[in-house]
mmCIF file of C-alpha atoms in Angstrom:
data_model
loop_
_atom_site.group_PDB
_atom_site.id
_atom_site.type_symbol
_atom_site.label_atom_id
_atom_site.label_comp_id
_atom_site.label_asym_id
_atom_site.label_seq_id
_atom_site.Cartn_x
_atom_site.Cartn_y
_atom_site.Cartn_z
ATOM 1 C CA MET A 1126 -30.249 126.833 141.216
ATOM 2 C CA GLN A 1127 -33.054 127.110 143.611
ATOM 3 C CA THR A 1128 -34.558 123.873 142.256
ATOM 4 C CA ARG A 1129 -31.442 122.567 143.349
ATOM 5 C CA MET A 1130 -30.921 124.001 146.218
ATOM 6 C CA GLU A 1131 -34.829 123.380 147.661
ATOM 7 C CA GLY A 1132 -34.048 119.067 146.605
ATOM 8 C CA THR A 1133 -31.452 118.999 148.285
ATOM 9 C CA PHE A 1134 -32.274 119.981 151.653
ATOM 10 C CA SER A 1135 -34.790 117.784 150.778
ATOM 11 C CA SER A 1136 -33.055 115.019 150.647
ATOM 12 C CA ARG A 1137 -31.385 116.173 154.063
ATOM 13 C CA HIS A 1138 -34.447 116.491 155.800
ATOM 14 C CA ARG A 1139 -36.442 112.862 154.787
ATOM 15 C CA LEU A 1140 -32.794 111.619 155.396
ATOM 16 C CA ILE A 1141 -32.938 112.696 159.064
ATOM 17 C CA ALA A 1142 -36.942 112.243 159.733
ATOM 18 C CA ASP A 1143 -35.727 108.790 158.429
ATOM 19 C CA ILE A 1144 -33.235 108.336 160.910
ATOM 20 C CA VAL A 1145 -35.350 110.011 164.257
ATOM 21 C CA LEU A 1146 -38.508 107.543 163.433
ATOM 22 C CA HIS A 1147 -36.339 104.745 163.118
ATOM 23 C CA PRO A 1148 -37.343 101.852 165.436
ATOM 24 C CA VAL A 1149 -33.979 101.610 166.858
ATOM 25 C CA VAL A 1150 -34.019 105.349 167.018
ATOM 26 C CA GLN A 1151 -36.877 105.165 168.966
ATOM 27 C CA ILE A 1152 -35.428 102.430 171.375
ATOM 28 C CA ALA A 1153 -32.323 104.115 172.276
ATOM 29 C CA VAL A 1154 -33.279 107.375 173.289
ATOM 30 C CA ILE A 1155 -36.193 105.670 175.322
ATOM 31 C CA LEU A 1156 -33.364 103.800 176.883
ATOM 32 C CA TRP A 1157 -31.032 106.716 176.846
ATOM 33 C CA VAL A 1158 -33.484 107.882 179.810
ATOM 34 C CA VAL A 1159 -34.897 105.223 181.902
ATOM 35 C CA ALA A 1160 -30.509 104.931 182.153
ATOM 36 C CA HIS A 1161 -30.235 108.927 183.689
ATOM 37 C CA VAL A 1162 -33.652 107.474 185.055
ATOM 38 C CA ALA A 1163 -31.364 104.260 187.301
ATOM 39 C CA VAL A 1164 -28.476 106.533 188.089
ATOM 40 C CA VAL A 1165 -30.809 109.325 189.450
ATOM 41 C CA LEU A 1166 -32.680 106.373 192.534
ATOM 42 C CA LEU A 1167 -29.529 104.371 192.793
ATOM 43 C CA SER A 1168 -26.380 106.760 192.944
ATOM 44 C CA GLY A 1169 -28.612 108.525 196.051
ATOM 45 C CA GLY A 1170 -26.520 111.942 193.861
ATOM 46 C CA SER A 1171 -22.912 111.443 194.399
ATOM 47 C CA LEU A 1172 -21.389 108.358 192.436
ATOM 48 C CA PRO A 1173 -18.302 106.184 192.941
ATOM 49 C CA PHE A 1174 -15.429 105.632 190.724
ATOM 50 C CA ASP A 1175 -12.040 106.483 190.670
ATOM 51 C CA ARG A 1176 -11.999 109.514 188.425
ATOM 52 C CA PRO A 1177 -10.516 112.196 190.831
ATOM 53 C CA ALA A 1178 -10.265 114.174 186.720
ATOM 54 C CA LEU A 1179 -14.509 114.444 187.500
ATOM 55 C CA ALA A 1180 -14.126 114.829 191.474
ATOM 56 C CA GLU A 1181 -14.971 117.534 191.441
ATOM 57 C CA ILE A 1182 -17.056 118.331 189.110
ATOM 58 C CA PRO A 1183 -20.961 118.359 190.485
ATOM 59 C CA PHE A 1184 -22.767 115.156 189.925
ATOM 60 C CA THR A 1185 -25.101 117.183 188.070
ATOM 61 C CA VAL A 1186 -22.268 117.828 185.580
ATOM 62 C CA GLN A 1187 -21.222 114.264 185.858
ATOM 63 C CA LEU A 1188 -24.906 113.339 184.525
ATOM 64 C CA ALA A 1189 -25.494 115.397 181.687
ATOM 65 C CA SER A 1190 -21.468 115.144 180.667
ATOM 66 C CA PRO A 1191 -22.704 112.172 178.641
ATOM 67 C CA THR A 1192 -25.677 113.559 176.503
ATOM 68 C CA LEU A 1193 -23.424 116.722 175.872
ATOM 69 C CA GLY A 1194 -20.684 114.420 174.331
ATOM 70 C CA MET A 1195 -23.716 112.860 172.846
ATOM 71 C CA VAL A 1196 -24.126 116.172 170.736
ATOM 72 C CA GLU A 1197 -20.923 117.143 170.092
ATOM 73 C CA ILE A 1198 -20.707 113.562 168.317
ATOM 74 C CA PHE A 1199 -23.591 114.103 166.657
ATOM 75 C CA LEU A 1200 -22.682 117.455 165.558
ATOM 76 C CA LEU A 1201 -19.557 116.106 163.573
ATOM 77 C CA MET A 1202 -20.996 112.965 161.954
ATOM 78 C CA GLY A 1203 -23.208 116.272 160.789
ATOM 79 C CA VAL A 1204 -19.611 117.484 159.742
ATOM 80 C CA VAL A 1205 -17.999 114.021 158.121
ATOM 81 C CA HIS A 1206 -20.983 114.359 155.765
ATOM 82 C CA TRP A 1207 -20.411 117.123 154.633
ATOM 83 C CA LEU A 1208 -16.252 116.433 154.738
ATOM 84 C CA THR A 1209 -17.706 113.205 152.340
ATOM 85 C CA ARG A 1210 -20.609 114.307 149.999
ATOM 86 C CA LYS A 1211 -18.668 114.398 146.791
ATOM 87 C CA ARG A 1212 -17.027 110.697 147.015
ATOM 88 C CA VAL A 1213 -18.467 107.739 146.264
ATOM 89 C CA ILE A 1214 -19.521 105.521 149.414
ATOM 90 C CA PRO A 1215 -17.930 101.954 149.462
ATOM 91 C CA ASP A 1216 -20.295 99.516 149.561
ATOM 92 C CA ILE A 1217 -19.300 98.082 153.057
ATOM 93 C CA ALA A 1218 -22.180 95.543 153.092
ATOM 94 C CA ALA A 1219 -20.393 94.011 149.979
ATOM 95 C CA ARG A 1220 -17.550 93.638 151.395
ATOM 96 C CA ALA A 1221 -18.958 91.215 153.856
ATOM 97 C CA PRO A 1222 -19.653 87.353 152.312
ATOM 98 C CA ALA A 1223 -22.852 85.462 152.309
ATOM 99 C CA ARG A 1224 -25.432 86.189 154.683
ATOM 100 C CA SER A 1225 -25.079 82.433 157.223
ATOM 101 C CA VAL A 1226 -21.630 82.942 156.543
ATOM 102 C CA ALA A 1227 -21.448 86.658 157.866
ATOM 103 C CA ALA A 1228 -23.953 85.274 161.325
ATOM 104 C CA ARG A 1229 -21.560 82.594 161.436
ATOM 105 C CA GLU A 1230 -18.369 85.095 161.830
ATOM 106 C CA THR A 1231 -20.063 87.941 163.752
ATOM 107 C CA PHE A 1232 -21.396 85.387 166.199
ATOM 108 C CA GLY A 1233 -17.929 83.315 166.639
ATOM 109 C CA LEU A 1234 -16.228 86.419 167.258
ATOM 110 C CA LEU A 1235 -18.965 88.715 169.600
ATOM 111 C CA ALA A 1236 -17.849 84.560 170.894
ATOM 112 C CA TYR A 1237 -14.744 85.262 171.118
ATOM 113 C CA ALA A 1238 -14.613 89.015 172.481
ATOM 114 C CA VAL A 1239 -16.465 87.994 175.861
ATOM 115 C CA ALA A 1240 -13.344 84.967 176.100
ATOM 116 C CA GLY A 1241 -10.849 87.442 175.699
ATOM 117 C CA GLN A 1242 -12.227 90.290 178.242
ATOM 118 C CA ILE A 1243 -12.619 87.507 180.844
ATOM 119 C CA GLY A 1244 -8.721 86.064 180.466
ATOM 120 C CA GLY A 1245 -8.172 90.315 180.748
ATOM 121 C CA TRP A 1246 -9.647 90.098 184.003
ATOM 122 C CA ILE A 1247 -7.714 86.663 184.893
ATOM 123 C CA ILE A 1248 -4.372 87.720 183.953
ATOM 124 C CA GLY A 1249 -4.745 90.799 185.916
ATOM 125 C CA PRO A 1250 -5.093 90.396 188.635
ATOM 126 C CA ALA A 1251 -2.950 87.082 188.514
ATOM 127 C CA LEU A 1252 -0.237 89.035 187.435
ATOM 128 C CA GLY A 1253 -0.737 91.567 190.473
ATOM 129 C CA TYR A 1254 -2.340 93.737 188.194
ATOM 130 C CA ARG A 1255 -5.528 95.219 187.392
ATOM 131 C CA PRO A 1256 -8.130 93.137 185.239
ATOM 132 C CA PHE A 1257 -8.011 94.631 181.651
ATOM 133 C CA SER A 1258 -10.022 96.015 179.669
ATOM 134 C CA PHE A 1259 -9.458 97.745 175.891
ATOM 135 C CA HIS A 1260 -7.952 100.670 178.674
ATOM 136 C CA ILE A 1261 -5.477 100.316 180.828
ATOM 137 C CA ALA A 1262 -6.592 102.010 184.653
ATOM 138 C CA GLY A 1263 -6.244 105.834 184.297
ATOM 139 C CA THR A 1264 -7.337 105.776 180.892
ATOM 140 C CA LEU A 1265 -9.168 109.140 180.448
ATOM 141 C CA PHE A 1266 -10.204 110.359 183.929
ATOM 142 C CA GLY A 1267 -6.994 109.111 185.819
ATOM 143 C CA CYS A 1268 -7.119 106.911 188.770
ATOM 144 C CA SER A 1269 -6.026 107.242 192.688
ATOM 145 C CA THR A 1270 -2.988 104.132 192.492
ATOM 146 C CA PRO A 1271 -1.372 104.992 188.363
ATOM 147 C CA PRO A 1272 -0.965 102.295 186.910
ATOM 148 C CA SER A 1273 2.862 100.493 186.703
ATOM 149 C CA GLN A 1274 5.047 100.777 183.444
ATOM 150 C CA GLY A 1275 5.274 96.248 183.692
ATOM 151 C CA GLU A 1276 1.522 96.968 183.930
ATOM 152 C CA ILE A 1277 0.867 99.370 181.212
ATOM 153 C CA TRP A 1278 3.168 96.613 179.522
ATOM 154 C CA THR A 1279 1.714 93.957 179.749
ATOM 155 C CA TRP A 1280 -1.905 95.373 179.616
ATOM 156 C CA ALA A 1281 -0.836 96.488 176.203
ATOM 157 C CA ILE A 1282 0.416 93.118 174.361
ATOM 158 C CA TYR A 1283 -1.933 91.192 175.336
ATOM 159 C CA ASN A 1284 -4.715 93.703 174.444
ATOM 160 C CA PHE A 1285 -2.434 93.470 170.433
ATOM 161 C CA LEU A 1286 -2.377 89.965 170.522
ATOM 162 C CA ILE A 1287 -5.926 88.571 171.356
ATOM 163 C CA PHE A 1288 -8.082 91.408 170.113
ATOM 164 C CA ALA A 1289 -5.420 92.607 167.107
ATOM 165 C CA VAL A 1290 -3.348 89.582 166.161
ATOM 166 C CA LEU A 1291 -5.684 86.796 166.272
ATOM 167 C CA PRO A 1292 -8.790 87.848 165.254
ATOM 168 C CA TYR A 1293 -7.344 89.212 161.778
ATOM 169 C CA LEU A 1294 -4.882 86.670 160.861
ATOM 170 C CA TRP A 1295 -7.362 84.028 161.221
ATOM 171 C CA PHE A 1296 -9.684 86.274 158.636
ATOM 172 C CA ARG A 1297 -6.434 88.240 156.376
ATOM 173 C CA ARG A 1298 -6.471 83.980 155.489
ATOM 174 C CA ARG A 1299 -10.228 84.144 154.036
ATOM 175 C CA TYR A 1300 -10.170 88.391 152.869
ATOM 176 C CA ASP A 1301 -8.297 90.862 151.472
ATOM 177 C CA ALA A 1302 -7.493 93.489 152.393
ATOM 178 C CA THR A 1303 -10.003 95.964 151.151
ATOM 179 C CA GLU A 1304 -12.370 93.589 152.793
ATOM 180 C CA LEU A 1305 -10.883 93.948 156.075
ATOM 181 C CA ASN A 1306 -11.697 97.807 155.078
ATOM 182 C CA LEU A 1307 -7.820 97.969 155.754
ATOM 183 C CA ARG A 1308 -7.325 100.540 152.493
ATOM 184 C CA SER A 1309 -8.486 103.870 151.384
ATOM 185 C CA THR A 1310 -10.467 103.450 148.127
ATOM 186 C CA ASN A 1311 -9.843 107.764 147.883
ATOM 187 C CA ARG A 1312 -6.974 109.005 149.767
ATOM 188 C CA ARG A 1313 -6.936 112.535 149.394
ATOM 189 C CA ASN A 1314 -10.833 112.704 151.003
ATOM 190 C CA ASP A 1315 -9.440 110.326 153.431
ATOM 191 C CA VAL A 1316 -6.929 112.627 154.900
ATOM 192 C CA LEU A 1317 -9.074 115.470 154.793
ATOM 193 C CA VAL A 1318 -11.544 113.528 156.657
ATOM 194 C CA ILE A 1319 -8.703 112.333 159.269
ATOM 195 C CA VAL A 1320 -7.379 115.982 159.803
ATOM 196 C CA VAL A 1321 -10.724 117.825 160.599
ATOM 197 C CA VAL A 1322 -11.902 114.972 163.324
ATOM 198 C CA CYS A 1323 -8.356 115.137 164.721
ATOM 199 C CA LEU A 1324 -8.111 118.765 164.885
ATOM 200 C CA ILE A 1325 -11.949 119.162 166.079
ATOM 201 C CA GLU A 1326 -11.862 116.472 168.518
ATOM 202 C CA SER A 1327 -8.737 117.893 169.426
ATOM 203 C CA ALA A 1328 -9.760 121.921 169.973
ATOM 204 C CA PHE A 1329 -12.876 120.258 171.645
ATOM 205 C CA GLU A 1330 -11.132 117.439 173.925
ATOM 206 C CA LEU A 1331 -8.424 120.585 175.528
ATOM 207 C CA GLY A 1332 -10.892 122.335 176.227
ATOM 208 C CA VAL A 1333 -12.872 119.876 178.515
ATOM 209 C CA PHE A 1334 -10.254 118.385 179.580
ATOM 210 C CA GLU A 1335 -8.361 121.545 181.495
ATOM 211 C CA GLY A 1336 -5.591 121.222 178.887
ATOM 212 C CA GLY A 1337 -4.470 117.510 178.672
ATOM 213 C CA LEU A 1338 -1.680 117.245 178.158
ATOM 214 C CA LEU A 1339 -0.834 121.252 177.672
ATOM 215 C CA ARG A 1340 -0.061 121.100 181.444
ATOM 216 C CA LEU A 1341 3.050 119.520 181.350
ATOM 217 C CA ASP A 1342 5.884 120.996 180.262
ATOM 218 C CA ALA A 1343 7.929 120.433 177.156
ATOM 219 C CA ARG A 1344 9.865 117.844 177.857
ATOM 220 C CA GLN A 1345 6.618 116.025 179.219
ATOM 221 C CA ILE A 1346 6.219 116.783 175.507
ATOM 222 C CA LEU A 1347 7.988 116.138 173.921
ATOM 223 C CA LEU A 1348 8.986 112.393 175.655
ATOM 224 C CA GLY A 1349 5.963 111.936 177.143
ATOM 225 C CA ALA A 1350 3.519 112.274 173.320
ATOM 226 C CA PRO A 1351 5.221 109.404 171.652
ATOM 227 C CA LEU A 1352 5.139 106.957 173.918
ATOM 228 C CA ALA A 1353 1.139 107.682 173.873
ATOM 229 C CA PHE A 1354 0.373 107.420 171.526
ATOM 230 C CA ALA A 1355 2.983 103.814 171.110
ATOM 231 C CA LEU A 1356 1.577 102.188 173.650
ATOM 232 C CA PHE A 1357 -2.452 103.602 173.088
ATOM 233 C CA PHE A 1358 -1.760 102.819 169.536
ATOM 234 C CA ILE A 1359 -1.030 99.168 170.639
ATOM 235 C CA GLY A 1360 -2.753 99.009 173.292
ATOM 236 C CA THR A 1361 -6.290 99.655 172.253
ATOM 237 C CA VAL A 1362 -6.318 101.520 168.926
ATOM 238 C CA LEU A 1363 -5.349 98.461 166.608
ATOM 239 C CA PRO A 1364 -7.594 96.442 168.899
ATOM 240 C CA THR A 1365 -10.127 97.956 168.293
ATOM 241 C CA MET A 1366 -10.346 99.207 164.786
ATOM 242 C CA VAL A 1367 -9.807 95.156 164.015
ATOM 243 C CA LEU A 1368 -11.791 93.492 165.934
ATOM 244 C CA ILE A 1369 -14.240 95.938 165.540
ATOM 245 C CA TYR A 1370 -14.382 98.329 162.334
ATOM 246 C CA ALA A 1371 -12.263 95.666 159.976
ATOM 247 C CA ILE A 1372 -14.094 92.929 160.277
ATOM 248 C CA LEU A 1373 -18.293 93.493 162.561
ATOM 249 C CA ILE A 1374 -19.039 95.949 160.893
ATOM 250 C CA PRO A 1375 -19.258 95.060 157.464
ATOM 251 C CA ARG A 1376 -21.017 91.573 158.794
ATOM 252 C CA TYR A 1377 -23.233 94.628 161.371
ATOM 253 C CA LEU A 1378 -24.471 96.143 157.590
ATOM 254 C CA LYS A 1379 -24.414 92.691 156.105
ATOM 255 C CA LEU A 1380 -26.909 91.204 158.903
ATOM 256 C CA THR A 1381 -28.811 93.917 159.102
ATOM 257 C CA GLY A 1382 -29.622 95.361 155.993
ATOM 258 C CA SER A 1383 -29.074 99.118 158.135
ATOM 259 C CA ALA A 1384 -26.638 101.571 158.482
ATOM 260 C CA THR A 1385 -28.696 103.395 161.480
ATOM 261 C CA THR A 1386 -28.692 99.801 163.322
ATOM 262 C CA THR A 1387 -25.534 99.825 162.329
ATOM 263 C CA VAL A 1388 -24.214 103.027 163.847
ATOM 264 C CA LEU A 1389 -25.883 101.711 167.074
ATOM 265 C CA LEU A 1390 -24.372 97.944 167.138
ATOM 266 C CA GLY A 1391 -21.536 99.717 166.671
ATOM 267 C CA GLY A 1392 -20.872 102.043 169.472
ATOM 268 C CA LEU A 1393 -22.782 98.888 171.986
ATOM 269 C CA THR A 1394 -20.284 96.358 171.122
ATOM 270 C CA TYR A 1395 -17.349 99.345 171.671
ATOM 271 C CA ALA A 1396 -18.752 99.938 174.997
ATOM 272 C CA PHE A 1397 -19.472 96.282 175.470
ATOM 273 C CA MET A 1398 -15.458 95.977 175.256
ATOM 274 C CA HIS A 1399 -14.860 98.170 177.611
ATOM 275 C CA LEU A 1400 -17.270 96.602 180.476
ATOM 276 C CA VAL A 1401 -14.902 96.580 183.422
ATOM 277 C CA GLU A 1402 -12.749 100.038 183.134
ATOM 278 C CA GLY A 1403 -10.378 101.178 185.789
ATOM 279 C CA TRP A 1404 -12.683 103.892 187.707
ATOM 280 C CA SER A 1405 -15.860 101.380 188.246
ATOM 281 C CA ALA A 1406 -16.703 100.247 191.071
ATOM 282 C CA PHE A 1407 -18.165 96.657 191.981
ATOM 283 C CA ASP A 1408 -18.461 96.389 195.796
ATOM 284 C CA SER A 1409 -22.518 96.715 196.431
ATOM 285 C CA PRO A 1410 -25.351 96.007 193.694
ATOM 286 C CA SER A 1411 -26.036 99.472 192.991
ATOM 287 C CA ASP A 1412 -22.140 100.489 192.130
ATOM 288 C CA THR A 1413 -22.444 97.093 189.937
ATOM 289 C CA VAL A 1414 -25.178 98.844 187.137
ATOM 290 C CA LEU A 1415 -23.497 102.546 188.204
ATOM 291 C CA SER A 1416 -21.574 101.069 186.266
ATOM 292 C CA LEU A 1417 -22.087 99.655 184.052
ATOM 293 C CA ILE A 1418 -25.058 102.153 182.693
ATOM 294 C CA PHE A 1419 -21.368 104.936 183.082
ATOM 295 C CA VAL A 1420 -19.542 102.511 180.208
ATOM 296 C CA VAL A 1421 -22.336 102.581 177.125
ATOM 297 C CA LEU A 1422 -23.369 106.131 178.281
ATOM 298 C CA GLY A 1423 -20.291 107.296 178.006
ATOM 299 C CA TYR A 1424 -18.777 104.660 175.027
ATOM 300 C CA VAL A 1425 -22.036 104.671 172.425
ATOM 301 C CA GLY A 1426 -21.497 107.364 171.983
ATOM 302 C CA PRO A 1427 -17.599 107.245 170.964
ATOM 303 C CA GLY A 1428 -17.947 103.427 169.158
ATOM 304 C CA MET A 1429 -21.524 105.698 167.077
ATOM 305 C CA ILE A 1430 -18.803 107.936 165.431
ATOM 306 C CA LYS A 1431 -15.918 105.689 164.788
ATOM 307 C CA THR A 1432 -18.416 103.481 162.950
ATOM 308 C CA PHE A 1433 -20.388 106.326 161.437
ATOM 309 C CA ILE A 1434 -16.350 108.072 160.207
ATOM 310 C CA THR A 1435 -15.983 103.938 158.912
ATOM 311 C CA LEU A 1436 -19.158 103.545 156.507
ATOM 312 C CA ARG A 1437 -18.757 106.605 155.032
ATOM 313 C CA THR A 1438 -15.249 106.189 154.360
ATOM 314 C CA GLY A 1439 -14.919 102.362 153.963
ATOM 315 C CA ASN A 1440 -11.168 102.360 155.836
ATOM 316 C CA ALA A 1441 -10.912 102.078 159.785
ATOM 317 C CA TRP A 1442 -7.595 103.875 158.699
ATOM 318 C CA VAL A 1443 -9.751 106.608 159.487
ATOM 319 C CA HIS A 1444 -11.322 107.092 162.572
ATOM 320 C CA ALA A 1445 -8.041 105.228 163.912
ATOM 321 C CA LEU A 1446 -6.374 108.217 163.275
ATOM 322 C CA GLY A 1447 -8.912 111.163 163.411
ATOM 323 C CA TYR A 1448 -10.798 109.574 165.999
ATOM 324 C CA HIS A 1449 -8.845 107.711 169.006
ATOM 325 C CA ALA A 1450 -4.931 107.855 168.363
ATOM 326 C CA ILE A 1451 -4.728 111.137 169.062
ATOM 327 C CA ALA A 1452 -8.101 112.237 170.436
ATOM 328 C CA PRO A 1453 -7.929 111.415 173.068
ATOM 329 C CA HIS A 1454 -5.176 109.536 173.746
ATOM 330 C CA VAL A 1455 -2.687 112.409 173.072
ATOM 331 C CA ILE A 1456 -4.152 114.995 174.109
ATOM 332 C CA ILE A 1457 -5.699 113.309 177.430
ATOM 333 C CA ASP A 1458 -3.432 111.324 178.227
ATOM 334 C CA THR A 1459 -0.250 111.938 178.226
ATOM 335 C CA PRO A 1460 0.178 112.805 180.996
ATOM 336 C CA LEU A 1461 -0.798 109.349 182.360
ATOM 337 C CA ILE A 1462 1.998 107.846 180.556
ATOM 338 C CA VAL A 1463 4.738 110.921 182.299
ATOM 339 C CA GLN A 1464 3.535 110.312 185.228
ATOM 340 C CA ALA A 1465 3.270 106.376 185.210
ATOM 341 C CA PHE A 1466 7.373 106.480 182.913
ATOM 342 C CA GLY A 1467 8.697 109.289 185.722
ATOM 343 C CA ILE A 1468 9.342 111.629 182.369
ATOM 344 C CA ARG A 1469 10.334 114.986 184.810
#
């Protein structure tokens, strides 16, 4: 028994050491530090963003928040690893085509994603709204001018069609649901991961974001929470799941041969799909750089945990339900939907 336990601890220590010493991880840590130094130099001690939820938070706390959030994400990765320790981990790379085809599909889909983002930046203002990203203005942090109902519906439908429906239909012609990470290979374990992750993340967000939907009365929660779930599910959860975690992640793993690199690429891709957020400021070069830095700092971590969950379960639905649809978009964003739709 003692020998077995020592072997288990030794294996875990080797795994952690391999990750920490991975060149990509070391580069990421250096860039993380450089980004924080750049924020200090460019900001002058204040941030130009339209984020009412953080307006009274000291600059130092706002600067530290992404790192503290990353710590929580690493702890959550440990929980997911423990929950999935006894299951057969699916070979995600085997679900992708040959490397040459995977490379062509990856670069083609990324180019399509760029075009889709640019389209959202054009169509939103053309209709009298703000530029569309993977989040509607006001998501997570609120905004000084809440989105209208028309803006929310247009944003959700645009993202759903461009980033979920069309990529799914294109790739579904050649790949089945399993190859697209859309079919469970262990339903009981998938449900366990969904429930545990959702409970932990929901509790964390309710504490950090001062109650979220709990600030609402019973009627507002009863009407607003399902509406928030539905709108964000079609507007960002499904687009994220299909574009990144059903299609790109198996190809990233096929091309890199490294789960660590794939997790980082998944995080970067997720951040890339949020380049123009409702709170972003582009009034000057320094504001633009600060906005882009905070997009990366804020979204790489969530993208990484989504990737990690997908790699451990082989099922993109698990992250979508456990770490996206409910927490954060019901927990935090129900008040935004209640306000926009005038629910009293």
